[in-house]
PDB file of C-alpha atoms in Angstrom:
ATOM      1  CA  MET V 204      -0.010 -28.212 -16.802  1.00 74.00           C
ATOM      2  CA  LYS V 205      -0.249 -29.075 -13.115  1.00 77.00           C
ATOM      3  CA  THR V 206       2.452 -31.685 -13.667  1.00 78.00           C
ATOM      4  CA  ALA V 207       4.640 -28.912 -15.106  1.00 76.00           C
ATOM      5  CA  GLY V 208       4.193 -26.894 -11.913  1.00 81.00           C
ATOM      6  CA  PHE V 209       1.466 -24.444 -12.975  1.00 87.00           C
ATOM      7  CA  GLU V 210      -2.036 -23.790 -11.649  1.00 88.00           C
ATOM      8  CA  PRO V 211      -4.247 -23.812 -14.763  1.00 88.00           C
ATOM      9  CA  SER V 212      -7.880 -22.834 -15.207  1.00 92.00           C
ATOM     10  CA  GLU V 213     -10.039 -23.594 -18.242  1.00 90.00           C
ATOM     11  CA  ASP V 214     -11.934 -20.937 -20.183  1.00 85.00           C
ATOM     12  CA  ASN V 215     -13.720 -21.468 -23.525  1.00 83.00           C
ATOM     13  CA  GLY V 216     -11.485 -24.341 -24.580  1.00 83.00           C
ATOM     14  CA  SER V 217      -8.235 -22.653 -23.525  1.00 90.00           C
ATOM     15  CA  VAL V 218      -6.044 -23.275 -20.498  1.00 92.00           C
ATOM     16  CA  ASN V 219      -4.941 -20.154 -18.631  1.00 93.00           C
ATOM     17  CA  PHE V 220      -2.258 -19.810 -15.971  1.00 94.00           C
ATOM     18  CA  LYS V 221       0.470 -17.456 -14.767  1.00 92.00           C
ATOM     19  CA  MET V 222       4.203 -17.901 -15.153  1.00 91.00           C
ATOM     20  CA  ASN V 223       6.803 -16.319 -12.887  1.00 90.00           C
ATOM     21  CA  HIS V 224      10.015 -15.308 -14.630  1.00 88.00           C
ATOM     22  CA  ALA V 225      12.662 -12.874 -13.384  1.00 83.00           C
ATOM     23  CA  GLN V 226      10.705  -9.929 -11.917  1.00 84.00           C
ATOM     24  CA  TRP V 227       7.599 -10.520 -14.040  1.00 87.00           C
ATOM     25  CA  ILE V 228       4.425 -12.582 -13.790  1.00 90.00           C
ATOM     26  CA  PHE V 229       3.220 -13.393 -17.308  1.00 92.00           C
ATOM     27  CA  PRO V 230      -0.408 -14.450 -17.967  1.00 93.00           C
ATOM     28  CA  VAL V 231      -0.338 -17.372 -20.420  1.00 94.00           C
ATOM     29  CA  SER V 232      -3.126 -18.869 -22.529  1.00 93.00           C
ATOM     30  CA  MET V 233      -2.740 -22.181 -24.374  1.00 93.00           C
ATOM     31  CA  THR V 234      -5.171 -23.689 -26.886  1.00 93.00           C
ATOM     32  CA  VAL V 235      -4.865 -27.156 -28.427  1.00 91.00           C
ATOM     33  CA  PHE V 236      -5.816 -27.538 -32.101  1.00 90.00           C
ATOM     34  CA  VAL V 237      -6.170 -31.299 -32.477  1.00 87.00           C
ATOM     35  CA  ASP V 238      -6.784 -31.275 -36.253  1.00 87.00           C
ATOM     36  CA  GLU V 239      -3.624 -29.235 -36.820  1.00 87.00           C
ATOM     37  CA  ASP V 240      -1.603 -31.173 -34.232  1.00 89.00           C
ATOM     38  CA  ARG V 241      -0.381 -27.983 -32.571  1.00 90.00           C
ATOM     39  CA  ILE V 242      -0.670 -25.893 -29.413  1.00 92.00           C
ATOM     40  CA  ALA V 243      -1.119 -22.129 -29.732  1.00 91.00           C
ATOM     41  CA  CYS V 244       0.504 -20.262 -26.858  1.00 93.00           C
ATOM     42  CA  GLU V 245      -0.008 -16.572 -26.046  1.00 92.00           C
ATOM     43  CA  MET V 246       2.059 -14.881 -23.336  1.00 93.00           C
ATOM     44  CA  SER V 247       0.728 -11.425 -22.436  1.00 91.00           C
ATOM     45  CA  LEU V 248       3.411  -8.848 -21.649  1.00 90.00           C
ATOM     46  CA  VAL V 249       1.579  -5.530 -21.327  1.00 86.00           C
ATOM     47  CA  LYS V 250      -2.111  -4.694 -20.998  1.00 83.00           C
ATOM     48  CA  MET V 251      -2.772  -1.132 -22.063  1.00 79.00           C
ATOM     49  CA  GLU V 252      -5.483   1.218 -20.911  1.00 75.00           C
ATOM     50  CA  GLU V 253      -8.744   1.193 -22.856  1.00 70.00           C
ATOM     51  CA  ASP V 254      -8.177   4.697 -24.276  1.00 68.00           C
ATOM     52  CA  ALA V 255      -4.492   4.132 -25.046  1.00 65.00           C
ATOM     53  CA  SER V 256      -2.757   3.176 -28.272  1.00 64.00           C
ATOM     54  CA  ILE V 257       0.680   1.684 -28.847  1.00 67.00           C
ATOM     55  CA  ASP V 258       3.113   4.129 -30.414  1.00 67.00           C
ATOM     56  CA  LYS V 259       4.375   3.288 -33.892  1.00 66.00           C
ATOM     57  CA  GLU V 260       8.048   3.246 -32.956  1.00 70.00           C
ATOM     58  CA  THR V 261       7.545   0.595 -30.262  1.00 74.00           C
ATOM     59  CA  LEU V 262       5.381  -1.549 -32.529  1.00 71.00           C
ATOM     60  CA  LEU V 263       7.914  -1.291 -35.345  1.00 71.00           C
ATOM     61  CA  LYS V 264      10.768  -2.307 -33.047  1.00 73.00           C
ATOM     62  CA  LEU V 265       8.823  -5.372 -31.914  1.00 75.00           C
ATOM     63  CA  LEU V 266       7.930  -6.338 -35.479  1.00 70.00           C
ATOM     64  CA  VAL V 267      11.536  -5.937 -36.594  1.00 70.00           C
ATOM     65  CA  SER V 268      12.726  -8.126 -33.723  1.00 68.00           C
ATOM     66  CA  ASN V 269      10.387 -10.905 -34.940  1.00 65.00           C
ATOM     67  CA  THR V 270      12.776 -11.677 -37.779  1.00 54.00           C
ATOM     68  CA  ALA V 271      15.542 -12.309 -35.246  1.00 53.00           C
ATOM     69  CA  THR V 272      13.522 -14.699 -33.071  1.00 53.00           C
ATOM     70  CA  GLN V 273      13.145 -18.424 -33.558  1.00 57.00           C
ATOM     71  CA  GLY V 274       9.566 -19.648 -33.306  1.00 69.00           C
ATOM     72  CA  GLY V 275       8.190 -16.979 -30.977  1.00 78.00           C
ATOM     73  CA  TYR V 276       6.980 -13.654 -32.328  1.00 81.00           C
ATOM     74  CA  PHE V 277       5.595 -10.405 -30.916  1.00 82.00           C
ATOM     75  CA  ALA V 278       2.065  -9.270 -31.730  1.00 80.00           C
ATOM     76  CA  PHE V 279      -0.412  -6.612 -30.636  1.00 78.00           C
ATOM     77  CA  ASP V 280      -3.891  -7.828 -29.716  1.00 80.00           C
ATOM     78  CA  GLN V 281      -5.954  -4.832 -30.801  1.00 75.00           C
ATOM     79  CA  GLU V 282      -9.214  -6.146 -29.333  1.00 79.00           C
ATOM     80  CA  ASN V 283      -7.838  -6.760 -25.835  1.00 81.00           C
ATOM     81  CA  LYS V 284      -5.169  -4.020 -25.957  1.00 80.00           C
ATOM     82  CA  ARG V 285      -2.302  -6.375 -25.157  1.00 84.00           C
ATOM     83  CA  ILE V 286       1.260  -6.747 -26.368  1.00 86.00           C
ATOM     84  CA  GLN V 287       1.846 -10.480 -26.582  1.00 87.00           C
ATOM     85  CA  LEU V 288       4.528 -13.008 -27.358  1.00 88.00           C
ATOM     86  CA  ARG V 289       3.120 -15.926 -29.327  1.00 88.00           C
ATOM     87  CA  VAL V 290       4.392 -19.317 -30.419  1.00 88.00           C
ATOM     88  CA  SER V 291       2.955 -22.420 -32.081  1.00 88.00           C
ATOM     89  CA  LEU V 292       4.135 -25.694 -30.520  1.00 88.00           C
ATOM     90  CA  SER V 293       3.858 -29.259 -31.741  1.00 88.00           C
ATOM     91  CA  ASN V 294       1.229 -31.328 -29.942  1.00 88.00           C
ATOM     92  CA  ARG V 295       2.789 -34.616 -31.011  1.00 87.00           C
ATOM     93  CA  ALA V 296       3.990 -36.704 -28.047  1.00 85.00           C
ATOM     94  CA  VAL V 297       4.473 -33.539 -26.009  1.00 85.00           C
ATOM     95  CA  THR V 298       5.462 -33.937 -22.344  1.00 89.00           C
ATOM     96  CA  PRO V 299       5.020 -31.585 -19.359  1.00 87.00           C
ATOM     97  CA  ARG V 300       8.808 -31.151 -19.236  1.00 89.00           C
ATOM     98  CA  GLN V 301       8.908 -30.089 -22.901  1.00 90.00           C
ATOM     99  CA  LEU V 302       6.042 -27.643 -22.410  1.00 88.00           C
ATOM    100  CA  LYS V 303       7.742 -26.069 -19.412  1.00 90.00           C
ATOM    101  CA  ALA V 304      11.044 -25.807 -21.305  1.00 90.00           C
ATOM    102  CA  ASN V 305       9.265 -24.101 -24.218  1.00 89.00           C
ATOM    103  CA  LEU V 306       7.576 -21.645 -21.855  1.00 90.00           C
ATOM    104  CA  ILE V 307      10.867 -20.824 -20.146  1.00 91.00           C
ATOM    105  CA  GLN V 308      12.409 -20.185 -23.565  1.00 88.00           C
ATOM    106  CA  LEU V 309       9.502 -17.892 -24.478  1.00 89.00           C
ATOM    107  CA  ALA V 310       9.756 -15.998 -21.183  1.00 90.00           C
ATOM    108  CA  SER V 311      13.516 -15.625 -21.666  1.00 89.00           C
ATOM    109  CA  LEU V 312      12.856 -14.078 -25.081  1.00 86.00           C
ATOM    110  CA  ALA V 313      10.430 -11.640 -23.453  1.00 87.00           C
ATOM    111  CA  GLU V 314      13.099 -10.773 -20.897  1.00 88.00           C
ATOM    112  CA  ARG V 315      15.724 -10.114 -23.589  1.00 85.00           C
ATOM    113  CA  LYS V 316      13.360  -7.719 -25.387  1.00 83.00           C
ATOM    114  CA  SER V 317      11.970  -6.118 -22.223  1.00 85.00           C
ATOM    115  CA  ASP V 318      13.773  -2.852 -22.996  1.00 82.00           C
ATOM    116  CA  ILE V 319      11.195  -2.374 -25.769  1.00 79.00           C
ATOM    117  CA  TRP V 320       7.853  -3.561 -24.378  1.00 82.00           C
ATOM    118  CA  SER V 321       8.294  -2.874 -20.639  1.00 78.00           C
ATOM    119  CA  LYS V 322       8.489   0.890 -21.230  1.00 68.00           C
ATOM    120  CA  THR V 323       5.173   0.926 -23.071  1.00 65.00           C
ATOM    121  CA  SER V 324       2.371   2.552 -21.147  1.00 55.00           C
ATOM    122  CA  GLY V 325       0.377   3.692 -24.169  1.00 44.00           C
ATOM    123  CA  THR V 326      -0.611   7.182 -25.218  1.00 36.00           C
ATOM    124  CA  PRO V 327      -4.249   8.299 -24.823  1.00 32.00           C
ATOM    125  CA  LYS V 328      -5.645   8.844 -28.308  1.00 33.00           C
ATOM    126  CA  SER V 329      -7.097  12.196 -27.282  1.00 30.00           C
ATOM    127  CA  GLU V 330      -3.604  13.427 -26.413  1.00 32.00           C
ATOM    128  CA  ALA V 331      -1.742  11.877 -29.323  1.00 28.00           C
ATOM    129  CA  THR V 332      -0.074  14.405 -31.587  1.00 28.00           C
ATOM    130  CA  ALA V 333       1.539  13.878 -34.940  1.00 29.00           C
ATOM    131  CA  THR V 334       5.289  14.397 -35.031  1.00 31.00           C
ATOM    132  CA  ALA V 335       6.777  15.897 -38.143  1.00 33.00           C
ATOM    133  CA  PRO V 336       9.783  14.066 -39.576  1.00 38.00           C
ATOM    134  CA  ALA V 337      13.207  15.607 -39.227  1.00 42.00           C
ATOM    135  CA  LYS V 338      14.151  18.121 -41.871  1.00 42.00           C
ATOM    136  CA  SER V 339      15.621  16.556 -44.950  1.00 41.00           C
ATOM    137  CA  THR V 340      19.160  17.463 -45.795  1.00 42.00           C
ATOM    138  CA  ASN V 341      20.246  18.420 -49.272  1.00 45.00           C
ATOM    139  CA  ALA V 342      21.397  15.999 -51.940  1.00 43.00           C
ATOM    140  CA  PRO V 343      23.683  13.198 -50.716  1.00 42.00           C
ATOM    141  CA  ASN V 344      27.331  14.144 -50.478  1.00 44.00           C
ATOM    142  CA  SER V 345      29.871  11.397 -51.056  1.00 43.00           C
ATOM    143  CA  ALA V 346      32.384  13.441 -49.059  1.00 44.00           C
ATOM    144  CA  ASN V 347      30.391  12.917 -45.859  1.00 48.00           C
ATOM    145  CA  PRO V 348      32.204  10.865 -43.199  1.00 55.00           C
ATOM    146  CA  ARG V 349      31.170   7.220 -43.147  1.00 66.00           C
ATOM    147  CA  PHE V 350      29.431   5.993 -40.014  1.00 83.00           C
ATOM    148  CA  SER V 351      28.275   2.482 -39.241  1.00 86.00           C
ATOM    149  CA  LEU V 352      24.658   1.795 -40.191  1.00 90.00           C
ATOM    150  CA  ALA V 353      24.418  -1.347 -38.066  1.00 88.00           C
ATOM    151  CA  GLY V 354      21.452  -1.186 -35.698  1.00 87.00           C
ATOM    152  CA  THR V 355      17.718  -0.466 -35.697  1.00 87.00           C
ATOM    153  CA  TRP V 356      16.390   2.723 -37.296  1.00 89.00           C
ATOM    154  CA  SER V 357      12.943   4.293 -37.624  1.00 88.00           C
ATOM    155  CA  ALA V 358      11.440   6.887 -39.966  1.00 89.00           C
ATOM    156  CA  SER V 359       7.989   8.344 -40.577  1.00 87.00           C
ATOM    157  CA  LEU V 360       6.159  10.413 -43.171  1.00 86.00           C
ATOM    158  CA  THR V 361       3.609  13.172 -42.665  1.00 83.00           C
ATOM    159  CA  SER V 362       1.049  10.849 -44.293  1.00 82.00           C
ATOM    160  CA  GLY V 363       1.246   8.598 -41.224  1.00 81.00           C
ATOM    161  CA  GLU V 364       3.342   5.871 -42.834  1.00 85.00           C
ATOM    162  CA  ALA V 365       6.191   4.555 -40.696  1.00 87.00           C
ATOM    163  CA  PHE V 366       9.284   2.469 -41.364  1.00 88.00           C
ATOM    164  CA  ALA V 367      11.657   0.436 -39.210  1.00 87.00           C
ATOM    165  CA  LEU V 368      14.920  -0.820 -40.658  1.00 89.00           C
ATOM    166  CA  ARG V 369      17.362  -3.156 -38.965  1.00 88.00           C
ATOM    167  CA  LEU V 370      20.786  -3.471 -40.570  1.00 90.00           C
ATOM    168  CA  ASN V 371      22.952  -6.282 -39.240  1.00 88.00           C
ATOM    169  CA  SER V 372      26.740  -6.272 -39.308  1.00 84.00           C
ATOM    170  CA  GLU V 373      26.784  -9.633 -41.111  1.00 85.00           C
ATOM    171  CA  GLY V 374      25.134  -8.075 -44.180  1.00 89.00           C
ATOM    172  CA  THR V 375      21.430  -8.784 -43.671  1.00 90.00           C
ATOM    173  CA  PHE V 376      18.440  -6.510 -43.149  1.00 90.00           C
ATOM    174  CA  GLN V 377      14.840  -6.520 -41.910  1.00 87.00           C
ATOM    175  CA  LEU V 378      12.418  -3.823 -43.058  1.00 88.00           C
ATOM    176  CA  VAL V 379       8.954  -3.136 -41.643  1.00 86.00           C
ATOM    177  CA  HIS V 380       6.559  -0.730 -43.374  1.00 86.00           C
ATOM    178  CA  MET V 381       3.388   0.369 -41.583  1.00 84.00           C
ATOM    179  CA  LYS V 382       0.531   1.954 -43.527  1.00 81.00           C
ATOM    180  CA  SER V 383      -3.078   2.382 -42.405  1.00 76.00           C
ATOM    181  CA  GLY V 384      -2.421   0.182 -39.370  1.00 70.00           C
ATOM    182  CA  LYS V 385      -1.102  -2.739 -41.445  1.00 77.00           C
ATOM    183  CA  ALA V 386       2.508  -3.914 -41.335  1.00 78.00           C
ATOM    184  CA  THR V 387       4.520  -5.392 -44.207  1.00 83.00           C
ATOM    185  CA  THR V 388       7.809  -7.099 -43.377  1.00 84.00           C
ATOM    186  CA  SER V 389      10.678  -8.010 -45.694  1.00 87.00           C
ATOM    187  CA  LYS V 390      14.212  -9.272 -45.178  1.00 88.00           C
ATOM    188  CA  GLY V 391      17.264 -10.132 -47.214  1.00 90.00           C
ATOM    189  CA  LYS V 392      20.853  -9.089 -47.965  1.00 92.00           C
ATOM    190  CA  VAL V 393      22.339  -5.598 -47.795  1.00 92.00           C
ATOM    191  CA  THR V 394      25.493  -4.298 -49.465  1.00 92.00           C
ATOM    192  CA  ARG V 395      27.130  -0.895 -49.212  1.00 90.00           C
ATOM    193  CA  ALA V 396      29.629   0.786 -51.516  1.00 89.00           C
ATOM    194  CA  GLY V 397      30.427   4.312 -50.395  1.00 87.00           C
ATOM    195  CA  ASN V 398      27.113   6.133 -50.105  1.00 89.00           C
ATOM    196  CA  LYS V 399      25.279   3.521 -52.202  1.00 92.00           C
ATOM    197  CA  LEU V 400      23.134   1.029 -50.291  1.00 92.00           C
ATOM    198  CA  THR V 401      21.467  -1.949 -51.977  1.00 94.00           C
ATOM    199  CA  LEU V 402      18.743  -3.984 -50.268  1.00 93.00           C
ATOM    200  CA  THR V 403      18.083  -7.298 -52.010  1.00 93.00           C
ATOM    201  CA  GLY V 404      15.036  -8.991 -50.525  1.00 90.00           C
ATOM    202  CA  ASP V 405      14.426 -12.709 -50.237  1.00 89.00           C
ATOM    203  CA  ASP V 406      11.382 -11.969 -52.441  1.00 87.00           C
ATOM    204  CA  LYS V 407      13.825 -10.874 -55.218  1.00 87.00           C
ATOM    205  CA  ILE V 408      12.795  -7.210 -54.915  1.00 88.00           C
ATOM    206  CA  THR V 409      15.835  -4.914 -54.936  1.00 91.00           C
ATOM    207  CA  LEU V 410      15.974  -1.364 -53.581  1.00 92.00           C
ATOM    208  CA  ASN V 411      18.802   0.822 -54.838  1.00 93.00           C
ATOM    209  CA  CYS V 412      19.368   3.621 -52.354  1.00 94.00           C
ATOM    210  CA  THR V 413      21.689   6.503 -51.570  1.00 93.00           C
ATOM    211  CA  VAL V 414      22.769   7.292 -48.010  1.00 93.00           C
ATOM    212  CA  ASN V 415      23.437  10.794 -46.717  1.00 92.00           C
ATOM    213  CA  GLN V 416      24.798  10.695 -43.163  1.00 89.00           C
ATOM    214  CA  THR V 417      26.612  13.447 -41.282  1.00 86.00           C
ATOM    215  CA  VAL V 418      26.025  12.263 -37.693  1.00 90.00           C
ATOM    216  CA  ALA V 419      26.153   8.805 -36.121  1.00 89.00           C
ATOM    217  CA  ASP V 420      22.511   8.559 -35.011  1.00 90.00           C
ATOM    218  CA  LYS V 421      20.708   9.884 -38.112  1.00 92.00           C
ATOM    219  CA  PHE V 422      20.811   9.382 -41.849  1.00 93.00           C
ATOM    220  CA  GLN V 423      18.713  10.111 -44.905  1.00 93.00           C
ATOM    221  CA  LEU V 424      17.888   7.277 -47.277  1.00 93.00           C
ATOM    222  CA  ALA V 425      16.959   8.197 -50.836  1.00 93.00           C
ATOM    223  CA  VAL V 426      15.234   5.268 -52.563  1.00 92.00           C
ATOM    224  CA  ASN V 427      15.642   5.320 -56.335  1.00 90.00           C
ATOM    225  CA  ASP V 428      13.170   4.087 -58.932  1.00 87.00           C
ATOM    226  CA  ALA V 429      13.976   1.879 -61.937  1.00 83.00           C
ATOM    227  CA  LYS V 430      15.234   4.911 -63.892  1.00 84.00           C
ATOM    228  CA  GLY V 431      17.593   5.979 -61.115  1.00 84.00           C
ATOM    229  CA  ASN V 432      15.463   8.927 -60.017  1.00 90.00           C
ATOM    230  CA  VAL V 433      14.721   9.530 -56.332  1.00 90.00           C
ATOM    231  CA  ALA V 434      11.277   8.089 -55.559  1.00 91.00           C
ATOM    232  CA  ILE V 435      11.206   8.847 -51.835  1.00 91.00           C
ATOM    233  CA  LYS V 436      13.458  10.230 -49.118  1.00 92.00           C
ATOM    234  CA  LEU V 437      13.297   8.839 -45.590  1.00 92.00           C
ATOM    235  CA  ASP V 438      14.924  10.464 -42.556  1.00 92.00           C
ATOM    236  CA  PHE V 439      15.961   7.661 -40.206  1.00 92.00           C
ATOM    237  CA  THR V 440      16.821   8.031 -36.524  1.00 90.00           C
ATOM    238  CA  LYS V 441      18.636   5.328 -34.597  1.00 88.00           C
ATOM    239  CA  ALA V 442      16.568   3.537 -31.969  1.00 79.00           C
ATOM    240  CA  LYS V 443      17.879   3.962 -28.430  1.00 70.00           C
TER     241      LYS V 443
END
C-alpha cells in the first residue's frame, strides 16, 4: 500500500489507512483472504454516536442504491456503528496501481451517494419516536391524473415494517423490505397500464398492484393477492 501512496498500519491481520477524496478523509480497512483469492475492502463513511441509530429511510435508500452499483455496496456495521462502503477485489496478480484505481472508484461512488449518507447523524434511541404513515386515500380512481413514478419512494407501516421502492424509467425496479431489522431485496421488470402496476421479479415472483396518485410526490400502492383482492396498502412518499 505504501507503493500506492498510502500510509498503512497493520491490526489483527488487516491493513488500515486513510484515503483523501474530494472534501472527505475515508478510513479504509483491507483484509486478504488467501484461500478465497480475494481482498475484502471496507471504506467507513460515517461513525455514529454510541446511543444513536440509523433511521430507516436512510438505510433503505442506501440498500436500494446497492442494486445500481457495480461491485461496491453499502452496509451498516451494527457493532461499530458505522455506515460503510464495501467491495471484494481479486487478489490474483494485483498491482498497487490496480488497488489504487479500485479505491478511487469506490471513493467516487461514495461521493456520488453522499447526499444520502453525509446527512446522517443518527437519532438517539431515547428520543426516537414512531411516525404514523400518511392517511390512506379511498379506493383507487382511474380518473386521477397520471404522474411519473420514476424515482425512489419509501413507505412504512405502524408495525415497524418499512419499504423502499426504486422505479427506473427504463422499466426496472428495486424493492427493499425491512422487518425486525432484517432487509430483503428484490429486483426485476415493471410495467404500467393506466393505474395498474405489475412488478415481475427476477425470482419469478409477480406483484399485481393498483396505483392511486393525486399528487406528484405521493402515491398509494394496493398490492393484490392471487384472487385479486387487496392484501396490503402502502402509502409511498418520494425521497428528496
